C-alpha cells in the first residue's frame, strides 16, 4: 500500500490463533493461497501473451482468431476468483477508511467481524450458485457459443472453487477472535 497500513490491518498479520485446529487451517490456507497466487500470475501473463498474439495476428496477418479471446477470459476469470481468498486474507480489498479513525479499536473489531459475517453470507450464496452452475454445465455438456466451443464447466468450476476458498478464508477470519489469538 502506498500510504501504509490502515488501523484495521495493524493487528491482523501478527496474531496467531492458539487453537491448534484454527492455526493449522490458517497455515494450510496460506500455503494454498501462495501457490494459487503463483499460478494466477502465470495465468495473467499467459492472458497478456494470448491477447497480444491475437492483436498482432489480426493486424499483421489478417488471420481470424477463434480461441484467443475466450482463452484469455477463462484465464482472467480463474486468476480473479482463485486469488480472492488471498486478497481477503491480506485484507487487501477496498474499504472506506472514514470510519476507522472515528471508531475505537473495539468498535472497529466488531465492525470488521460484522462485515466478515455479511461477506460470508453473500459469498456462500455465490459459491453455492457457482457449484450448481458448474454441475449443470458438466451434466448438460454446455459449451460456449463460439467456434472453439470450450466447456462452460471450466469457468464455473474456477468461480466455484475461488468462492469456496473465499468462504473458508472468511470463516477463518471469523473464528480467529474466538480462538484465543496471541502475538
mmCIF file of C-alpha atoms in Angstrom:
data_model
loop_
_atom_site.group_PDB
_atom_site.id
_atom_site.type_symbol
_atom_site.label_atom_id
_atom_site.label_comp_id
_atom_site.label_asym_id
_atom_site.label_seq_id
_atom_site.Cartn_x
_atom_site.Cartn_y
_atom_site.Cartn_z
ATOM 1 C CA UNK A 1 0.000 0.000 0.000
ATOM 2 C CA UNK A 2 1.255 3.418 -0.849
ATOM 3 C CA UNK A 3 0.050 5.093 2.340
ATOM 4 C CA UNK A 4 0.999 2.361 4.792
ATOM 5 C CA UNK A 5 -1.182 0.051 6.833
ATOM 6 C CA UNK A 6 -4.559 1.314 7.886
ATOM 7 C CA UNK A 7 -5.601 0.888 11.518
ATOM 8 C CA UNK A 8 -7.754 -2.194 10.974
ATOM 9 C CA UNK A 9 -4.816 -4.056 9.426
ATOM 10 C CA UNK A 10 -2.177 -3.447 12.062
ATOM 11 C CA UNK A 11 -3.094 -6.258 14.463
ATOM 12 C CA UNK A 12 -4.062 -8.993 11.973
ATOM 13 C CA UNK A 13 -0.826 -10.326 10.418
ATOM 14 C CA UNK A 14 0.952 -10.931 13.751
ATOM 15 C CA UNK A 15 -1.972 -12.573 15.529
ATOM 16 C CA UNK A 16 -1.607 -16.347 15.745
ATOM 17 C CA UNK A 17 -4.579 -18.408 16.916
ATOM 18 C CA UNK A 18 -3.754 -20.555 19.924
ATOM 19 C CA UNK A 19 -6.307 -23.208 18.956
ATOM 20 C CA UNK A 20 -4.313 -25.864 17.034
ATOM 21 C CA UNK A 21 -7.062 -26.633 14.510
ATOM 22 C CA UNK A 22 -7.592 -22.978 13.604
ATOM 23 C CA UNK A 23 -3.825 -22.406 13.421
ATOM 24 C CA UNK A 24 -3.406 -25.444 11.144
ATOM 25 C CA UNK A 25 -6.271 -24.280 8.927
ATOM 26 C CA UNK A 26 -4.722 -20.823 8.707
ATOM 27 C CA UNK A 27 -1.302 -22.222 7.740
ATOM 28 C CA UNK A 28 -2.832 -24.628 5.205
ATOM 29 C CA UNK A 29 -4.948 -21.949 3.578
ATOM 30 C CA UNK A 30 -1.995 -19.537 3.469
ATOM 31 C CA UNK A 31 0.128 -22.215 1.782
ATOM 32 C CA UNK A 32 -2.648 -22.991 -0.727
ATOM 33 C CA UNK A 33 -3.197 -19.289 -1.429
ATOM 34 C CA UNK A 34 0.511 -18.684 -2.046
ATOM 35 C CA UNK A 35 0.572 -21.485 -4.628
ATOM 36 C CA UNK A 36 -2.596 -20.145 -6.278
ATOM 37 C CA UNK A 37 -1.107 -16.646 -6.494
ATOM 38 C CA UNK A 38 1.874 -18.009 -8.452
ATOM 39 C CA UNK A 39 -0.411 -19.842 -10.880
ATOM 40 C CA UNK A 40 -2.624 -16.754 -11.180
ATOM 41 C CA UNK A 41 0.409 -14.641 -12.066
ATOM 42 C CA UNK A 42 1.315 -17.145 -14.768
ATOM 43 C CA UNK A 43 -2.309 -17.089 -15.984
ATOM 44 C CA UNK A 44 -2.244 -13.283 -16.228
ATOM 45 C CA UNK A 45 0.991 -13.372 -18.200
ATOM 46 C CA UNK A 46 -0.483 -16.044 -20.470
ATOM 47 C CA UNK A 47 -3.626 -13.954 -20.990
ATOM 48 C CA UNK A 48 -1.456 -10.960 -21.941
ATOM 49 C CA UNK A 49 0.552 -13.086 -24.364
ATOM 50 C CA UNK A 50 -2.598 -14.588 -25.917
ATOM 51 C CA UNK A 51 -4.253 -11.200 -26.377
ATOM 52 C CA UNK A 52 -1.064 -9.687 -27.795
ATOM 53 C CA UNK A 53 -0.778 -12.585 -30.238
ATOM 54 C CA UNK A 54 -4.417 -12.068 -31.170
ATOM 55 C CA UNK A 55 -3.927 -8.381 -31.935
ATOM 56 C CA UNK A 56 -0.734 -8.981 -33.908
ATOM 57 C CA UNK A 57 -2.261 -11.897 -35.786
ATOM 58 C CA UNK A 58 -5.252 -9.827 -36.857
ATOM 59 C CA UNK A 59 -3.265 -6.714 -37.709
ATOM 60 C CA UNK A 60 -0.298 -8.266 -39.488
ATOM 61 C CA UNK A 61 -1.640 -11.465 -40.989
ATOM 62 C CA UNK A 62 -5.386 -10.766 -41.206
ATOM 63 C CA UNK A 63 -5.960 -14.180 -39.683
ATOM 64 C CA UNK A 64 -9.201 -14.851 -37.841
ATOM 65 C CA UNK A 65 -8.917 -15.762 -34.201
ATOM 66 C CA UNK A 66 -11.472 -18.083 -32.725
ATOM 67 C CA UNK A 67 -9.990 -19.140 -29.432
ATOM 68 C CA UNK A 68 -7.819 -16.284 -28.148
ATOM 69 C CA UNK A 69 -10.445 -14.032 -26.578
ATOM 70 C CA UNK A 70 -12.200 -16.874 -24.818
ATOM 71 C CA UNK A 71 -8.959 -18.426 -23.572
ATOM 72 C CA UNK A 72 -7.882 -15.071 -22.164
ATOM 73 C CA UNK A 73 -11.255 -14.585 -20.465
ATOM 74 C CA UNK A 74 -11.072 -18.055 -18.895
ATOM 75 C CA UNK A 75 -7.566 -17.285 -17.594
ATOM 76 C CA UNK A 76 -8.684 -13.921 -16.217
ATOM 77 C CA UNK A 77 -11.765 -15.422 -14.553
ATOM 78 C CA UNK A 78 -9.613 -18.101 -12.958
ATOM 79 C CA UNK A 79 -6.989 -15.633 -11.750
ATOM 80 C CA UNK A 80 -9.610 -13.255 -10.355
ATOM 81 C CA UNK A 81 -11.740 -15.755 -8.466
ATOM 82 C CA UNK A 82 -8.982 -18.082 -7.315
ATOM 83 C CA UNK A 83 -6.996 -15.232 -5.704
ATOM 84 C CA UNK A 84 -9.978 -13.743 -3.854
ATOM 85 C CA UNK A 85 -9.157 -15.673 -0.660
ATOM 86 C CA UNK A 86 -5.555 -14.439 -0.753
ATOM 87 C CA UNK A 87 -6.702 -10.834 -1.109
ATOM 88 C CA UNK A 88 -9.201 -11.275 1.740
ATOM 89 C CA UNK A 89 -6.537 -12.871 3.910
ATOM 90 C CA UNK A 90 -4.347 -9.806 3.422
ATOM 91 C CA UNK A 91 -7.368 -7.540 3.923
ATOM 92 C CA UNK A 92 -6.360 -6.103 0.565
ATOM 93 C CA UNK A 93 -9.888 -5.285 -0.517
ATOM 94 C CA UNK A 94 -11.039 -1.719 -0.925
ATOM 95 C CA UNK A 95 -12.520 -0.319 2.258
ATOM 96 C CA UNK A 96 -13.861 3.007 3.345
ATOM 97 C CA UNK A 97 -11.352 4.436 5.784
ATOM 98 C CA UNK A 98 -13.515 7.321 7.026
ATOM 99 C CA UNK A 99 -14.996 5.344 9.928
ATOM 100 C CA UNK A 100 -11.778 3.674 11.029
ATOM 101 C CA UNK A 101 -10.311 6.826 12.532
ATOM 102 C CA UNK A 102 -13.560 7.799 14.228
ATOM 103 C CA UNK A 103 -14.247 4.487 15.951
ATOM 104 C CA UNK A 104 -12.480 2.935 18.908
ATOM 105 C CA UNK A 105 -10.362 -0.195 18.311
ATOM 106 C CA UNK A 106 -13.028 -2.379 19.950
ATOM 107 C CA UNK A 107 -15.791 -0.973 17.762
ATOM 108 C CA UNK A 108 -13.549 -1.371 14.703
ATOM 109 C CA UNK A 109 -13.020 -5.066 15.546
ATOM 110 C CA UNK A 110 -16.781 -5.516 15.875
ATOM 111 C CA UNK A 111 -17.296 -3.655 12.591
ATOM 112 C CA UNK A 112 -14.764 -5.918 10.840
ATOM 113 C CA UNK A 113 -16.425 -9.019 12.278
ATOM 114 C CA UNK A 114 -19.887 -7.897 11.131
ATOM 115 C CA UNK A 115 -18.565 -7.082 7.652
ATOM 116 C CA UNK A 116 -16.973 -10.534 7.516
ATOM 117 C CA UNK A 117 -20.301 -12.143 8.501
ATOM 118 C CA UNK A 118 -22.171 -10.221 5.787
ATOM 119 C CA UNK A 119 -19.444 -11.060 3.255
ATOM 120 C CA UNK A 120 -19.581 -14.731 4.210
ATOM 121 C CA UNK A 121 -23.343 -14.851 3.683
ATOM 122 C CA UNK A 122 -23.040 -13.300 0.223
ATOM 123 C CA UNK A 123 -20.023 -15.390 -0.789
ATOM 124 C CA UNK A 124 -21.613 -18.629 0.463
ATOM 125 C CA UNK A 125 -24.650 -17.961 -1.715
ATOM 126 C CA UNK A 126 -22.386 -17.084 -4.669
ATOM 127 C CA UNK A 127 -20.323 -20.261 -4.148
ATOM 128 C CA UNK A 128 -23.456 -22.410 -3.936
ATOM 129 C CA UNK A 129 -24.840 -20.920 -7.170
ATOM 130 C CA UNK A 130 -21.456 -21.341 -8.871
ATOM 131 C CA UNK A 131 -21.329 -25.015 -7.893
ATOM 132 C CA UNK A 132 -24.863 -25.549 -9.212
ATOM 133 C CA UNK A 133 -23.935 -23.804 -12.486
ATOM 134 C CA UNK A 134 -20.784 -25.911 -12.780
ATOM 135 C CA UNK A 135 -22.742 -29.099 -12.148
ATOM 136 C CA UNK A 136 -25.404 -28.172 -14.727
ATOM 137 C CA UNK A 137 -22.753 -27.234 -17.285
ATOM 138 C CA UNK A 138 -20.920 -30.523 -16.695
ATOM 139 C CA UNK A 139 -24.020 -32.739 -16.772
ATOM 140 C CA UNK A 140 -25.597 -30.990 -19.760
ATOM 141 C CA UNK A 141 -22.304 -30.699 -21.645
ATOM 142 C CA UNK A 142 -22.733 -26.947 -22.065
ATOM 143 C CA UNK A 143 -20.180 -25.196 -24.237
ATOM 144 C CA UNK A 144 -19.685 -21.568 -25.189
ATOM 145 C CA UNK A 145 -21.291 -20.138 -28.306
ATOM 146 C CA UNK A 146 -18.028 -19.567 -30.154
ATOM 147 C CA UNK A 147 -16.495 -21.688 -32.908
ATOM 148 C CA UNK A 148 -13.954 -23.002 -30.418
ATOM 149 C CA UNK A 149 -16.745 -24.136 -28.027
ATOM 150 C CA UNK A 150 -14.831 -24.848 -24.817
ATOM 151 C CA UNK A 151 -16.849 -26.360 -21.976
ATOM 152 C CA UNK A 152 -18.505 -23.795 -19.726
ATOM 153 C CA UNK A 153 -17.814 -26.015 -16.739
ATOM 154 C CA UNK A 154 -14.233 -24.656 -16.748
ATOM 155 C CA UNK A 155 -15.010 -21.053 -15.745
ATOM 156 C CA UNK A 156 -17.865 -22.159 -13.477
ATOM 157 C CA UNK A 157 -15.597 -24.550 -11.561
ATOM 158 C CA UNK A 158 -12.949 -21.823 -11.257
ATOM 159 C CA UNK A 159 -15.579 -19.426 -9.905
ATOM 160 C CA UNK A 160 -16.933 -22.043 -7.515
ATOM 161 C CA UNK A 161 -13.506 -23.062 -6.206
ATOM 162 C CA UNK A 162 -12.452 -19.448 -5.758
ATOM 163 C CA UNK A 163 -15.620 -18.501 -3.913
ATOM 164 C CA UNK A 164 -15.380 -21.626 -1.741
ATOM 165 C CA UNK A 165 -11.815 -20.717 -0.774
ATOM 166 C CA UNK A 166 -13.007 -17.190 -0.031
ATOM 167 C CA UNK A 167 -15.719 -18.615 2.247
ATOM 168 C CA UNK A 168 -13.111 -20.709 4.077
ATOM 169 C CA UNK A 169 -10.961 -17.585 4.485
ATOM 170 C CA UNK A 170 -13.918 -15.629 5.857
ATOM 171 C CA UNK A 171 -14.845 -18.428 8.283
ATOM 172 C CA UNK A 172 -11.241 -18.476 9.449
ATOM 173 C CA UNK A 173 -11.253 -14.711 9.987
ATOM 174 C CA UNK A 174 -14.483 -15.041 11.955
ATOM 175 C CA UNK A 175 -13.030 -17.816 14.151
ATOM 176 C CA UNK A 176 -9.666 -16.204 14.938
ATOM 177 C CA UNK A 177 -11.033 -13.708 17.514
ATOM 178 C CA UNK A 178 -12.662 -16.621 19.364
ATOM 179 C CA UNK A 179 -9.652 -18.943 19.039
ATOM 180 C CA UNK A 180 -7.574 -17.020 21.552
ATOM 181 C CA UNK A 181 -5.272 -15.182 19.164
ATOM 182 C CA UNK A 182 -1.854 -14.421 20.639
ATOM 183 C CA UNK A 183 1.060 -12.428 19.292
#
